[in-house]
Short mmCIF file of C-alpha atoms in Angstrom, two decimals:
data_model
loop_
_atom_site.label_atom_id
_atom_site.label_comp_id
_atom_site.label_asym_id
_atom_site.label_seq_id
_atom_site.Cartn_x
_atom_site.Cartn_y
_atom_site.Cartn_z
CA UNK A 1 -7.77 26.92 20.28
CA UNK A 2 -4.70 27.85 18.17
CA UNK A 3 -2.87 24.98 16.50
CA UNK A 4 0.57 26.24 17.61
CA UNK A 5 0.71 28.51 20.69
CA UNK A 6 2.87 31.54 20.26
CA UNK A 7 4.21 33.19 23.35
CA UNK A 8 3.89 36.98 23.59
CA UNK A 9 7.02 39.01 23.87
CA UNK A 10 8.02 39.45 27.53
CA UNK A 11 5.57 36.81 28.73
CA UNK A 12 6.44 34.47 31.59
CA UNK A 13 8.78 31.65 30.54
CA UNK A 14 7.70 28.06 30.99
CA UNK A 15 9.44 24.80 30.97
CA UNK A 16 12.67 25.00 28.93
CA UNK A 17 14.44 21.87 30.18
CA UNK A 18 14.13 18.12 29.52
CA UNK A 19 13.06 15.54 32.11
CA UNK A 20 16.54 14.04 31.95
CA UNK A 21 18.15 17.41 32.81
CA UNK A 22 15.77 17.90 35.75
CA UNK A 23 16.49 14.41 37.08
CA UNK A 24 20.25 14.99 36.86
CA UNK A 25 19.93 18.29 38.75
CA UNK A 26 17.75 16.78 41.49
CA UNK A 27 20.18 13.88 41.86
CA UNK A 28 23.06 16.22 42.55
CA UNK A 29 20.97 18.16 45.14
CA UNK A 30 19.79 14.92 46.86
CA UNK A 31 23.34 13.72 47.16
CA UNK A 32 24.41 17.13 48.44
CA UNK A 33 26.95 17.59 45.65
CA UNK A 34 25.27 20.94 44.84
CA UNK A 35 22.98 23.32 46.70
CA UNK A 36 19.65 24.40 45.18
CA UNK A 37 21.11 27.76 44.02
CA UNK A 38 24.28 26.27 42.62
CA UNK A 39 22.22 23.59 40.78
CA UNK A 40 19.87 26.33 39.47
CA UNK A 41 22.81 28.22 38.08
CA UNK A 42 24.44 25.09 36.56
CA UNK A 43 21.37 23.61 34.88
CA UNK A 44 19.52 26.92 34.20
CA UNK A 45 16.38 25.72 36.04
CA UNK A 46 14.62 28.14 38.39
CA UNK A 47 15.28 27.76 42.12
CA UNK A 48 11.52 27.55 42.92
CA UNK A 49 11.01 24.78 40.34
CA UNK A 50 13.74 22.67 42.00
CA UNK A 51 12.29 23.23 45.47
CA UNK A 52 8.75 22.24 44.32
CA UNK A 53 10.01 19.09 42.63
CA UNK A 54 11.98 18.07 45.61
CA UNK A 55 8.87 18.46 47.84
CA UNK A 56 6.72 16.51 45.34
CA UNK A 57 4.46 19.44 44.60
CA UNK A 58 3.05 20.55 41.20
CA UNK A 59 3.68 17.12 39.70
CA UNK A 60 0.77 17.38 37.22
CA UNK A 61 1.52 18.61 33.69
CA UNK A 62 0.83 22.25 33.09
CA UNK A 63 -1.95 23.41 30.89
CA UNK A 64 -5.63 22.41 30.54
CA UNK A 65 -6.51 18.91 31.96
CA UNK A 66 -7.05 16.19 29.30
CA UNK A 67 -10.63 15.16 28.35
CA UNK A 68 -9.99 11.45 28.66
CA UNK A 69 -8.19 9.32 31.22
CA UNK A 70 -5.09 7.26 30.45
CA UNK A 71 -7.27 4.11 30.50
CA UNK A 72 -9.76 5.57 27.95
CA UNK A 73 -6.95 6.80 25.60
CA UNK A 74 -5.25 3.43 25.80
CA UNK A 75 -8.48 1.72 24.90
CA UNK A 76 -8.83 3.99 21.85
CA UNK A 77 -5.23 3.14 20.86
CA UNK A 78 -5.78 -0.63 21.23
CA UNK A 79 -8.84 -0.58 19.01
CA UNK A 80 -7.13 1.48 16.34
CA UNK A 81 -4.17 -0.93 16.24
CA UNK A 82 -6.41 -4.06 16.18
CA UNK A 83 -8.52 -2.73 13.36
CA UNK A 84 -5.47 -1.80 11.27
CA UNK A 85 -3.91 -5.23 11.89
CA UNK A 86 -6.97 -6.96 10.54
CA UNK A 87 -7.04 -4.88 7.36
CA UNK A 88 -9.71 -2.30 8.42
CA UNK A 89 -7.65 0.74 9.34
CA UNK A 90 -9.34 3.92 10.58
CA UNK A 91 -8.78 7.37 9.17
CA UNK A 92 -8.35 10.51 11.23
CA UNK A 93 -12.08 11.29 10.68
CA UNK A 94 -13.05 7.77 11.63
CA UNK A 95 -11.24 8.02 14.99
CA UNK A 96 -12.93 11.33 15.73
CA UNK A 97 -16.31 9.76 15.03
CA UNK A 98 -15.44 6.78 17.22
CA UNK A 99 -14.59 9.13 20.04
CA UNK A 100 -17.88 11.11 19.55
CA UNK A 101 -19.83 7.81 19.62
CA UNK A 102 -18.07 6.90 22.86
CA UNK A 103 -18.99 10.19 24.46
CA UNK A 104 -22.57 9.96 23.30
CA UNK A 105 -22.99 6.54 24.83
CA UNK A 106 -21.57 7.84 28.05
CA UNK A 107 -23.91 10.73 28.04
CA UNK A 108 -21.00 13.14 28.26
CA UNK A 109 -20.73 16.51 26.55
CA UNK A 110 -17.40 18.23 26.10
CA UNK A 111 -17.73 21.91 25.68
CA UNK A 112 -14.42 22.13 23.81
CA UNK A 113 -15.80 19.83 21.12
CA UNK A 114 -18.41 21.15 18.84
CA UNK A 115 -21.37 18.74 18.74
CA UNK A 116 -19.11 16.24 20.61
CA UNK A 117 -16.68 15.11 17.92
CA UNK A 118 -13.14 16.12 18.84
CA UNK A 119 -11.35 18.56 16.62
CA UNK A 120 -8.04 18.25 14.65
CA UNK A 121 -6.14 19.73 17.56
CA UNK A 122 -7.25 16.97 19.88
CA UNK A 123 -6.28 14.41 17.27
CA UNK A 124 -2.84 15.95 16.83
CA UNK A 125 -2.17 16.00 20.62
CA UNK A 126 -3.53 12.42 20.94
CA UNK A 127 -1.05 11.15 18.29
CA UNK A 128 1.78 13.01 20.09
CA UNK A 129 0.96 11.39 23.38
CA UNK A 130 0.82 7.89 21.84
CA UNK A 131 4.01 7.28 19.90
CA UNK A 132 2.86 3.75 18.90
CA UNK A 133 0.41 5.41 16.46
CA UNK A 134 1.30 7.31 13.31
CA UNK A 135 -0.47 8.41 10.16
CA UNK A 136 0.61 6.62 6.99
CA UNK A 137 -0.75 6.23 3.44
CA UNK A 138 -2.48 2.81 3.30
CA UNK A 139 -1.57 0.28 0.65
CA UNK A 140 -4.54 -1.43 -0.92
CA UNK A 141 -4.32 -5.21 -1.31
CA UNK A 142 -6.87 -7.39 -3.04
CA UNK A 143 -9.20 -9.86 -1.25
CA UNK A 144 -7.17 -12.69 -2.87
CA UNK A 145 -3.98 -11.51 -1.23
CA UNK A 146 -5.72 -10.89 2.11
CA UNK A 147 -6.89 -14.52 2.00
CA UNK A 148 -3.25 -15.80 2.41
CA UNK A 149 -3.33 -17.47 5.80
CA UNK A 150 -1.01 -19.37 8.16
CA UNK A 151 -1.90 -22.72 6.59
CA UNK A 152 -0.79 -21.49 3.11
CA UNK A 153 2.44 -20.09 4.47
CA UNK A 154 3.23 -23.20 6.56
CA UNK A 155 2.61 -25.56 3.67
CA UNK A 156 4.92 -23.52 1.46
CA UNK A 157 7.74 -23.58 4.04
CA UNK A 158 7.24 -27.31 4.72
CA UNK A 159 7.93 -28.10 1.08
CA UNK A 160 10.61 -25.38 0.81
CA UNK A 161 12.65 -26.85 3.70
CA UNK A 162 12.85 -30.19 1.74
CA UNK A 163 13.73 -28.54 -1.57
CA UNK A 164 16.50 -26.28 -0.17
CA UNK A 165 18.14 -28.89 1.96
CA UNK A 166 21.92 -28.99 1.32
CA UNK A 167 21.69 -26.14 -1.17
CA UNK A 168 24.12 -23.29 -0.37
CA UNK A 169 22.73 -19.74 -0.23
CA UNK A 170 24.75 -18.69 -3.28
CA UNK A 171 22.71 -21.14 -5.39
CA UNK A 172 19.27 -19.81 -4.23
CA UNK A 173 17.85 -17.35 -6.75
CA UNK A 174 14.60 -15.53 -7.13
CA UNK A 175 12.87 -14.42 -10.34
CA UNK A 176 10.01 -12.04 -11.10
CA UNK A 177 8.69 -9.99 -13.93
CA UNK A 178 8.07 -6.24 -13.87
CA UNK A 179 7.97 -3.39 -16.30
CA UNK A 180 9.57 0.03 -16.69
CA UNK A 181 7.26 2.72 -17.88
CA UNK A 182 8.02 5.56 -20.24
CA UNK A 183 6.76 8.21 -17.79
CA UNK A 184 9.54 9.66 -15.54
CA UNK A 185 7.00 10.78 -12.98
CA UNK A 186 5.91 14.10 -11.51
CA UNK A 187 8.65 15.81 -9.37
CA UNK A 188 8.05 18.61 -6.97
CA UNK A 189 9.03 21.98 -8.43
CA UNK A 190 9.26 25.55 -7.19
CA UNK A 191 6.82 27.97 -8.70
CA UNK A 192 4.74 31.04 -7.87
CA UNK A 193 2.42 30.65 -4.90
CA UNK A 194 -1.16 30.24 -6.01
CA UNK A 195 -0.32 28.49 -9.31
CA UNK A 196 -3.01 25.79 -9.77
CA UNK A 197 -1.53 23.51 -12.35
CA UNK A 198 2.24 24.06 -12.96
CA UNK A 199 3.40 22.38 -16.14
CA UNK A 200 6.68 20.92 -17.37
CA UNK A 201 7.26 20.40 -21.06
CA UNK A 202 8.32 16.76 -21.38
CA UNK A 203 7.02 14.02 -23.67
CA UNK A 204 5.77 10.91 -21.93
CA UNK A 205 3.42 7.99 -22.54
CA UNK A 206 1.93 5.02 -20.72
CA UNK A 207 3.93 2.50 -22.63
CA UNK A 208 6.20 0.17 -20.72
CA UNK A 209 8.89 -2.45 -21.36
CA UNK A 210 8.75 -5.77 -19.44
CA UNK A 211 11.98 -7.21 -18.09
CA UNK A 212 12.79 -10.51 -16.40
CA UNK A 213 15.30 -10.05 -13.55
CA UNK A 214 17.99 -12.76 -13.36
CA UNK A 215 18.20 -15.52 -16.03
CA UNK A 216 19.14 -18.22 -13.42
CA UNK A 217 16.20 -17.58 -11.03
CA UNK A 218 14.54 -20.59 -9.46
CA UNK A 219 11.99 -19.26 -6.94
CA UNK A 220 9.02 -17.27 -8.28
CA UNK A 221 5.34 -17.26 -9.00
CA UNK A 222 3.58 -20.27 -10.70
CA UNK A 223 2.23 -18.59 -13.85
CA UNK A 224 2.33 -21.21 -16.58
CA UNK A 225 3.30 -18.55 -19.14
CA UNK A 226 6.72 -18.17 -17.47
CA UNK A 227 7.68 -21.75 -18.07
CA UNK A 228 7.73 -24.42 -20.80
CA UNK A 229 8.57 -28.08 -20.95
CA UNK A 230 11.97 -27.65 -22.75
CA UNK A 231 13.23 -25.17 -20.11
CA UNK A 232 12.22 -27.42 -17.25
CA UNK A 233 13.78 -30.45 -18.89
CA UNK A 234 17.07 -28.58 -19.35
CA UNK A 235 16.93 -27.46 -15.73
CA UNK A 236 16.29 -30.95 -14.47
CA UNK A 237 19.23 -32.31 -16.48
CA UNK A 238 21.49 -29.66 -14.84
CA UNK A 239 20.06 -30.21 -11.36
CA UNK A 240 18.29 -26.85 -11.23
CA UNK A 241 14.87 -26.60 -9.46
CA UNK A 242 11.96 -24.27 -10.15
CA UNK A 243 10.06 -23.68 -6.95
CA UNK A 244 6.57 -22.15 -7.08
CA UNK A 245 5.26 -19.52 -4.61
CA UNK A 246 1.70 -19.86 -3.33
CA UNK A 247 -0.85 -17.86 -5.43
CA UNK A 248 -1.52 -14.25 -4.25
CA UNK A 249 1.38 -14.25 -1.79
CA UNK A 250 4.11 -12.25 -3.59
CA UNK A 251 3.68 -9.31 -1.20
CA UNK A 252 4.86 -11.71 1.57
CA UNK A 253 7.23 -14.14 -0.17
CA UNK A 254 8.56 -12.61 -3.35
CA UNK A 255 11.97 -11.30 -2.41
CA UNK A 256 12.22 -8.98 -5.44
CA UNK A 257 8.91 -7.43 -4.73
CA UNK A 258 9.72 -6.84 -1.10
CA UNK A 259 13.08 -5.14 -1.29
CA UNK A 260 14.32 -4.58 -4.83
CA UNK A 261 11.74 -3.41 -7.37
CA UNK A 262 10.80 -0.20 -5.49
CA UNK A 263 14.42 1.04 -5.50
CA UNK A 264 14.82 -0.07 -9.08
CA UNK A 265 11.75 1.92 -10.27
CA UNK A 266 12.85 5.05 -8.39
CA UNK A 267 16.20 4.86 -10.10
CA UNK A 268 14.52 4.20 -13.42
CA UNK A 269 12.53 7.38 -13.12
CA UNK A 270 15.71 9.34 -12.55
CA UNK A 271 17.43 7.62 -15.45
CA UNK A 272 14.44 8.26 -17.74
CA UNK A 273 14.18 11.91 -16.59
CA UNK A 274 17.86 12.43 -17.50
CA UNK A 275 17.41 10.90 -20.88
CA UNK A 276 14.31 12.98 -21.68
CA UNK A 277 16.32 16.09 -20.76
CA UNK A 278 18.68 15.44 -23.66
CA UNK A 279 18.03 16.94 -27.15
CA UNK A 280 17.29 13.41 -28.48
CA UNK A 281 15.11 12.14 -25.72
CA UNK A 282 13.07 15.34 -25.40
CA UNK A 283 11.62 14.82 -28.90
CA UNK A 284 10.32 11.34 -28.18
CA UNK A 285 7.30 10.35 -26.15
CA UNK A 286 8.34 6.63 -25.84
CA UNK A 287 11.69 4.93 -25.43
CA UNK A 288 12.78 3.36 -28.68
CA UNK A 289 13.66 -0.36 -28.49
CA UNK A 290 17.22 0.32 -29.59
CA UNK A 291 17.60 2.89 -26.77
CA UNK A 292 16.15 0.78 -23.96
CA UNK A 293 19.21 -1.53 -23.49
CA UNK A 294 21.52 1.57 -22.99
CA UNK A 295 19.14 3.00 -20.38
CA UNK A 296 18.84 -0.38 -18.67
CA UNK A 297 22.59 -0.61 -18.39
CA UNK A 298 22.69 2.80 -16.82
CA UNK A 299 19.97 1.72 -14.39
CA UNK A 300 21.86 -1.42 -13.35
CA UNK A 301 25.02 0.65 -12.69
CA UNK A 302 23.04 2.88 -10.33
CA UNK A 303 21.77 -0.17 -8.52
CA UNK A 304 25.14 -1.87 -8.15
CA UNK A 305 26.12 -0.22 -4.88
CA UNK A 306 23.09 -1.27 -2.85
CA UNK A 307 21.85 -4.28 -4.80
CA UNK A 308 23.58 -6.96 -2.62
CA UNK A 309 22.23 -5.33 0.57
CA UNK A 310 18.70 -4.94 -0.85
CA UNK A 311 18.61 -8.51 -2.20
CA UNK A 312 19.84 -10.00 1.05
CA UNK A 313 17.19 -7.95 2.88
CA UNK A 314 14.54 -9.26 0.50
CA UNK A 315 15.47 -12.95 1.00
CA UNK A 316 15.54 -12.36 4.80
CA UNK A 317 12.19 -10.66 4.99
CA UNK A 318 10.62 -13.30 2.72
CA UNK A 319 11.95 -15.99 5.15
CA UNK A 320 13.74 -17.82 2.35
CA UNK A 321 17.30 -17.31 3.63
CA UNK A 322 17.95 -17.66 6.49
CA UNK A 323 14.96 -20.11 6.27
CA UNK A 324 12.52 -18.66 8.82
CA UNK A 325 8.72 -18.95 8.45
CA UNK A 326 8.11 -16.92 11.60
CA UNK A 327 9.27 -13.81 9.87
CA UNK A 328 6.39 -14.17 7.37
CA UNK A 329 3.84 -15.47 9.85
CA UNK A 330 4.45 -12.38 12.09
CA UNK A 331 3.19 -10.18 9.25
CA UNK A 332 -0.20 -11.93 9.03
CA UNK A 333 -3.13 -10.31 10.89
CA UNK A 334 -3.65 -13.49 12.99
CA UNK A 335 -0.20 -13.02 14.52
CA UNK A 336 -0.15 -9.17 14.69
CA UNK A 337 -1.54 -8.98 18.21
CA UNK A 338 0.40 -11.92 19.71
CA UNK A 339 2.68 -10.87 22.56
CA UNK A 340 0.77 -7.64 23.21
CA UNK A 341 -1.22 -8.48 26.36
CA UNK A 342 -2.09 -4.85 27.05
CA UNK A 343 -3.91 -4.42 23.71
CA UNK A 344 -5.67 -7.77 24.11
CA UNK A 345 -6.88 -6.89 27.58
CA UNK A 346 -8.14 -3.50 26.39
CA UNK A 347 -10.02 -5.10 23.48
CA UNK A 348 -11.65 -8.14 24.87
CA UNK A 349 -12.09 -11.51 23.07
CA UNK A 350 -15.45 -10.64 21.56
CA UNK A 351 -14.08 -7.65 19.61
CA UNK A 352 -11.13 -9.72 18.25
CA UNK A 353 -13.52 -12.53 17.29
CA UNK A 354 -15.72 -10.03 15.47
CA UNK A 355 -12.70 -8.75 13.48
CA UNK A 356 -11.63 -12.24 12.61
CA UNK A 357 -15.17 -13.10 11.44
CA UNK A 358 -15.41 -9.91 9.38
CA UNK A 359 -12.06 -10.48 7.69
CA UNK A 360 -12.82 -14.12 6.92
CA UNK A 361 -16.20 -13.18 5.32
CA UNK A 362 -14.53 -10.36 3.40
CA UNK A 363 -11.90 -12.57 1.76
CA UNK A 364 -14.04 -15.64 1.21
CA UNK A 365 -16.89 -14.17 -0.83
CA UNK A 366 -14.84 -13.07 -3.83
CA UNK A 367 -14.09 -15.42 -6.71
CA UNK A 368 -12.09 -13.70 -9.41
CA UNK A 369 -10.61 -15.49 -12.33
CA UNK A 370 -6.84 -15.06 -12.45
CA UNK A 371 -4.19 -16.07 -14.97
CA UNK A 372 -3.56 -19.71 -15.66
CA UNK A 373 -1.53 -21.24 -12.83
CA UNK A 374 0.19 -24.55 -12.55
CA UNK A 375 -1.27 -27.22 -10.36
CA UNK A 376 1.92 -27.68 -8.23
CA UNK A 377 2.06 -27.57 -4.40
CA UNK A 378 3.75 -24.23 -3.41
CA UNK A 379 7.35 -24.73 -2.30
CA UNK A 380 7.82 -27.93 -4.43
CA UNK A 381 10.04 -27.84 -7.49
CA UNK A 382 8.28 -27.92 -10.86
CA UNK A 383 9.02 -30.81 -13.19
CA UNK A 384 8.36 -31.41 -16.92
CA UNK A 385 5.63 -33.85 -15.90
CA UNK A 386 3.80 -31.08 -14.12
CA UNK A 387 3.72 -29.00 -17.32
CA UNK A 388 2.42 -31.99 -19.29
CA UNK A 389 -0.29 -32.76 -16.75
CA UNK A 390 -3.72 -32.38 -18.44
CA UNK A 391 -4.87 -30.14 -15.59
CA UNK A 392 -2.12 -27.70 -16.52
CA UNK A 393 -2.72 -27.98 -20.32
CA UNK A 394 -5.37 -25.47 -20.91
CA UNK A 395 -5.28 -25.23 -24.68
CA UNK A 396 -3.53 -26.03 -27.93
CA UNK A 397 0.24 -24.99 -27.74
CA UNK A 398 -0.30 -23.00 -30.90
CA UNK A 399 -3.01 -20.88 -29.39
CA UNK A 400 -2.25 -17.86 -27.14
CA UNK A 401 -2.72 -18.49 -23.39
CA UNK A 402 -6.34 -18.29 -22.21
CA UNK A 403 -5.19 -16.39 -19.15
CA UNK A 404 -7.01 -13.09 -19.40
CA UNK A 405 -10.58 -12.41 -18.27
CA UNK A 406 -12.37 -10.84 -21.24
CA UNK A 407 -13.66 -8.11 -19.00
CA UNK A 408 -10.11 -7.03 -18.10
CA UNK A 409 -9.20 -3.97 -20.10
CA UNK A 410 -6.26 -2.36 -18.39
CA UNK A 411 -3.22 -3.27 -16.44
CA UNK A 412 -1.39 -1.66 -13.52
CA UNK A 413 2.27 -1.39 -14.56
CA UNK A 414 3.56 -1.33 -10.96
CA UNK A 415 1.66 -4.29 -9.65
CA UNK A 416 3.12 -7.75 -9.23
CA UNK A 417 2.44 -10.67 -11.54
CA UNK A 418 -0.47 -12.19 -9.54
CA UNK A 419 -2.25 -8.83 -9.19
CA UNK A 420 -1.64 -7.18 -12.61
CA UNK A 421 -5.21 -7.73 -13.80
CA UNK A 422 -7.74 -5.10 -12.99
CA UNK A 423 -11.37 -6.09 -13.51
CA UNK A 424 -14.00 -3.45 -14.23
CA UNK A 425 -17.15 -2.86 -16.23
CA UNK A 426 -18.36 0.31 -17.92
CA UNK A 427 -21.90 0.28 -16.55
CA UNK A 428 -23.57 -0.83 -13.38
CA UNK A 429 -25.44 -3.66 -15.00
CA UNK A 430 -23.87 -7.06 -15.56
CA UNK A 431 -24.59 -9.80 -18.02
CA UNK A 432 -27.45 -12.04 -17.00
CA UNK A 433 -26.15 -14.83 -14.82
CA UNK A 434 -27.01 -18.50 -15.40
CA UNK A 435 -26.04 -21.73 -13.69
CA UNK A 436 -24.03 -24.26 -15.69
CA UNK A 437 -27.15 -26.41 -16.16
CA UNK A 438 -29.22 -23.42 -17.25
CA UNK A 439 -26.65 -22.47 -19.84
CA UNK A 440 -26.78 -26.10 -21.21
CA UNK A 441 -30.59 -26.04 -21.20
CA UNK A 442 -30.61 -22.69 -23.02
CA UNK A 443 -28.19 -24.09 -25.59
CA UNK A 444 -30.52 -27.09 -26.26
CA UNK A 445 -33.67 -25.09 -26.42
CA UNK A 446 -32.28 -22.66 -28.98
CA UNK A 447 -30.29 -24.94 -31.25
CA UNK A 448 -31.54 -28.41 -30.35
CA UNK A 449 -28.00 -29.83 -30.89
CA UNK A 450 -24.36 -29.20 -29.84
CA UNK A 451 -22.26 -26.52 -31.51
CA UNK A 452 -21.21 -27.90 -34.92
CA UNK A 453 -17.90 -27.56 -36.61
CA UNK A 454 -19.48 -25.89 -39.68
CA UNK A 455 -20.61 -23.01 -37.50
CA UNK A 456 -16.99 -22.53 -36.21
CA UNK A 457 -15.91 -20.35 -39.06
CA UNK A 458 -13.86 -17.20 -38.99
CA UNK A 459 -16.11 -14.12 -39.07
CA UNK A 460 -19.13 -15.89 -37.53
CA UNK A 461 -20.78 -14.38 -34.44
CA UNK A 462 -21.33 -16.69 -31.47
CA UNK A 463 -22.29 -16.69 -27.79
CA UNK A 464 -19.66 -17.94 -25.32
CA UNK A 465 -20.17 -18.87 -21.71
CA UNK A 466 -17.84 -17.81 -18.96
CA UNK A 467 -18.39 -18.25 -15.16
CA UNK A 468 -22.15 -18.63 -15.56
CA UNK A 469 -22.51 -15.62 -17.88
CA UNK A 470 -22.87 -15.44 -21.66
CA UNK A 471 -21.15 -12.89 -23.98
CA UNK A 472 -21.47 -12.31 -27.72
CA UNK A 473 -18.32 -12.27 -29.80
CA UNK A 474 -16.77 -12.79 -33.23
CA UNK A 475 -14.53 -15.70 -34.22
CA UNK A 476 -11.04 -14.52 -35.25
CA UNK A 477 -9.34 -17.93 -35.81
CA UNK A 478 -10.02 -21.58 -35.01
CA UNK A 479 -8.28 -24.82 -33.98
CA UNK A 480 -9.56 -28.30 -33.37
CA UNK A 481 -9.92 -27.56 -29.63
CA UNK A 482 -11.75 -24.25 -29.93
CA UNK A 483 -11.42 -20.71 -31.25
CA UNK A 484 -9.98 -17.34 -30.55
CA UNK A 485 -12.94 -14.95 -30.11
CA UNK A 486 -13.12 -11.20 -29.71
CA UNK A 487 -15.85 -10.81 -27.08
CA UNK A 488 -18.04 -7.73 -26.57
CA UNK A 489 -18.56 -5.89 -23.26
CA UNK A 490 -21.95 -5.02 -21.68
CA UNK A 491 -23.22 -1.48 -21.86
CA UNK A 492 -26.48 -1.38 -19.83
CA UNK A 493 -28.81 -3.76 -21.54
CA UNK A 494 -26.87 -3.49 -24.77
CA UNK A 495 -23.32 -4.32 -25.96
CA UNK A 496 -20.27 -2.59 -27.43
CA UNK A 497 -16.92 -3.54 -28.70
CA UNK A 498 -14.02 -2.87 -26.30
CA UNK A 499 -11.47 -0.18 -27.21
CA UNK A 500 -8.72 -2.79 -26.88
CA UNK A 501 -9.54 -5.95 -28.90
CA UNK A 502 -10.37 -8.68 -26.39
CA UNK A 503 -9.14 -11.82 -28.18
CA UNK A 504 -8.74 -14.91 -26.10
CA UNK A 505 -9.11 -18.66 -26.62
CA UNK A 506 -12.39 -20.48 -25.87
CA UNK A 507 -12.69 -24.28 -25.81
CA UNK A 508 -15.40 -25.87 -27.94
CA UNK A 509 -17.57 -26.62 -24.88
CA UNK A 510 -17.42 -22.92 -23.95
CA UNK A 511 -19.00 -21.83 -27.30
CA UNK A 512 -22.78 -21.94 -26.82
CA UNK A 513 -24.24 -21.17 -30.23
CA UNK A 514 -23.97 -19.27 -33.45
CA UNK A 515 -25.92 -16.04 -33.53
CA UNK A 516 -26.84 -13.28 -36.01
CA UNK A 517 -24.59 -10.26 -36.29
CA UNK A 518 -25.32 -7.72 -33.49
CA UNK A 519 -27.51 -4.82 -34.61
CA UNK A 520 -26.12 -1.36 -34.43
CA UNK A 521 -28.37 1.27 -32.73
CA UNK A 522 -28.21 4.80 -34.11
CA UNK A 523 -24.84 6.47 -34.75
CA UNK A 524 -23.27 5.37 -31.51
CA UNK A 525 -21.21 2.21 -31.36
CA UNK A 526 -23.88 0.48 -29.36
CA UNK A 527 -25.36 -2.88 -30.38
CA UNK A 528 -28.40 -5.07 -29.61
CA UNK A 529 -27.97 -8.85 -29.36
CA UNK A 530 -31.51 -10.35 -29.82
CA UNK A 531 -30.42 -13.73 -28.49
CA UNK A 532 -29.73 -12.15 -25.09
CA UNK A 533 -32.77 -9.92 -24.84
#
């Protein structure tokens, strides 16, 4: 069957009018304002067509009958919408396989379908008939973000209502961190048909410059690295509140993420592309630090026209102003099917319960170490006492923040602050896992005593424990509370040094023992660690 039917020259003409035009013509005939012939001339609809419609004949659509009834197609539509709402969207191929499975269970064979899965033409027609469905590119979200539920959102807004009471909207600010990359992107170009990899001569790199939007912001994520005691004390003395968002919820509650950063980065790519087209910028692969402020000023000028509208839209969609938690709750999967009785009836309670169970299991079985966060209820203002709380004091102030998992080796420049760490390993094998008690027993068996201060010297090799796993590493510097250690990464049953030095702070109790220097194997930068074999 052809994708787009092309009429032959001189062939019989078919419907060339809209339903509204036909209804208007029939109304004038029924009220005797026009005769059939006069109406045919006025509306350019054939006389016989009008007569048949008046008599109620030929009411079915022209062409080949559909394979499925309206009830069956509505059921397909309801299931597709429900699965997408719960975070398990189906692709075009998935839908075709679902339909094939349905036909197989019914014992039906459709001759127009090869081996019973419907073709691309059926899918295209199906989507045209059901305007509530469309094909979009899916946005991946982590399991941690998917775990944000109604209780988390409600607790945040309960506290936020108290904090924002009697505060005018002009005094409500939002802050967030993002970065602007040195790559202007890949625009569409016009070139010879058949060209496989068209190229454009333009220096670029993966470097980026971080910026903090708005120096007077008060609502944002609760990363401890964004705040310090002095700043909070100054804010308290001037009656300024810092309000923390719930972890892993910036896609729902961070106004800048929702409505501002995307437009900003699109305009940044244009600004950067213009700069790289100049004689000076074309010779550089990265933006020099002395050039960045000029480009940033140009960027902000481009954003001036629509910034107020975008920012208001972000605050509105985040439910911050006007204060409205229902706007956020409506975007959660648990609320996505409310008010749609037709879909619920087509699905049945058992299928919805199955989706709820699957989603709950999917988001509750992942435990990923994130950056250090403050132990402050979301929606409450942060005080200096919160920063001085022992639970929020992870390490010596002179030591860099112990916020990065030592298996995190790259960052996504476009992701938000609570999702910018990407965890991966270079091989399918992971370090041997131990319980906390087993690590302590292992430590006692090998050394017979706790880790001594004399072993904590710069240049010594040690084992460190992290989330039930042990890693070898080298001490870079020390403090009374612990040491900064460059940890190795697993490579099968052996180890290697990461391309980017992985130096983070470990407390004394996380350092298991001193070990011998790892033994290099052959010419490759692969090492054996006897203590872990």
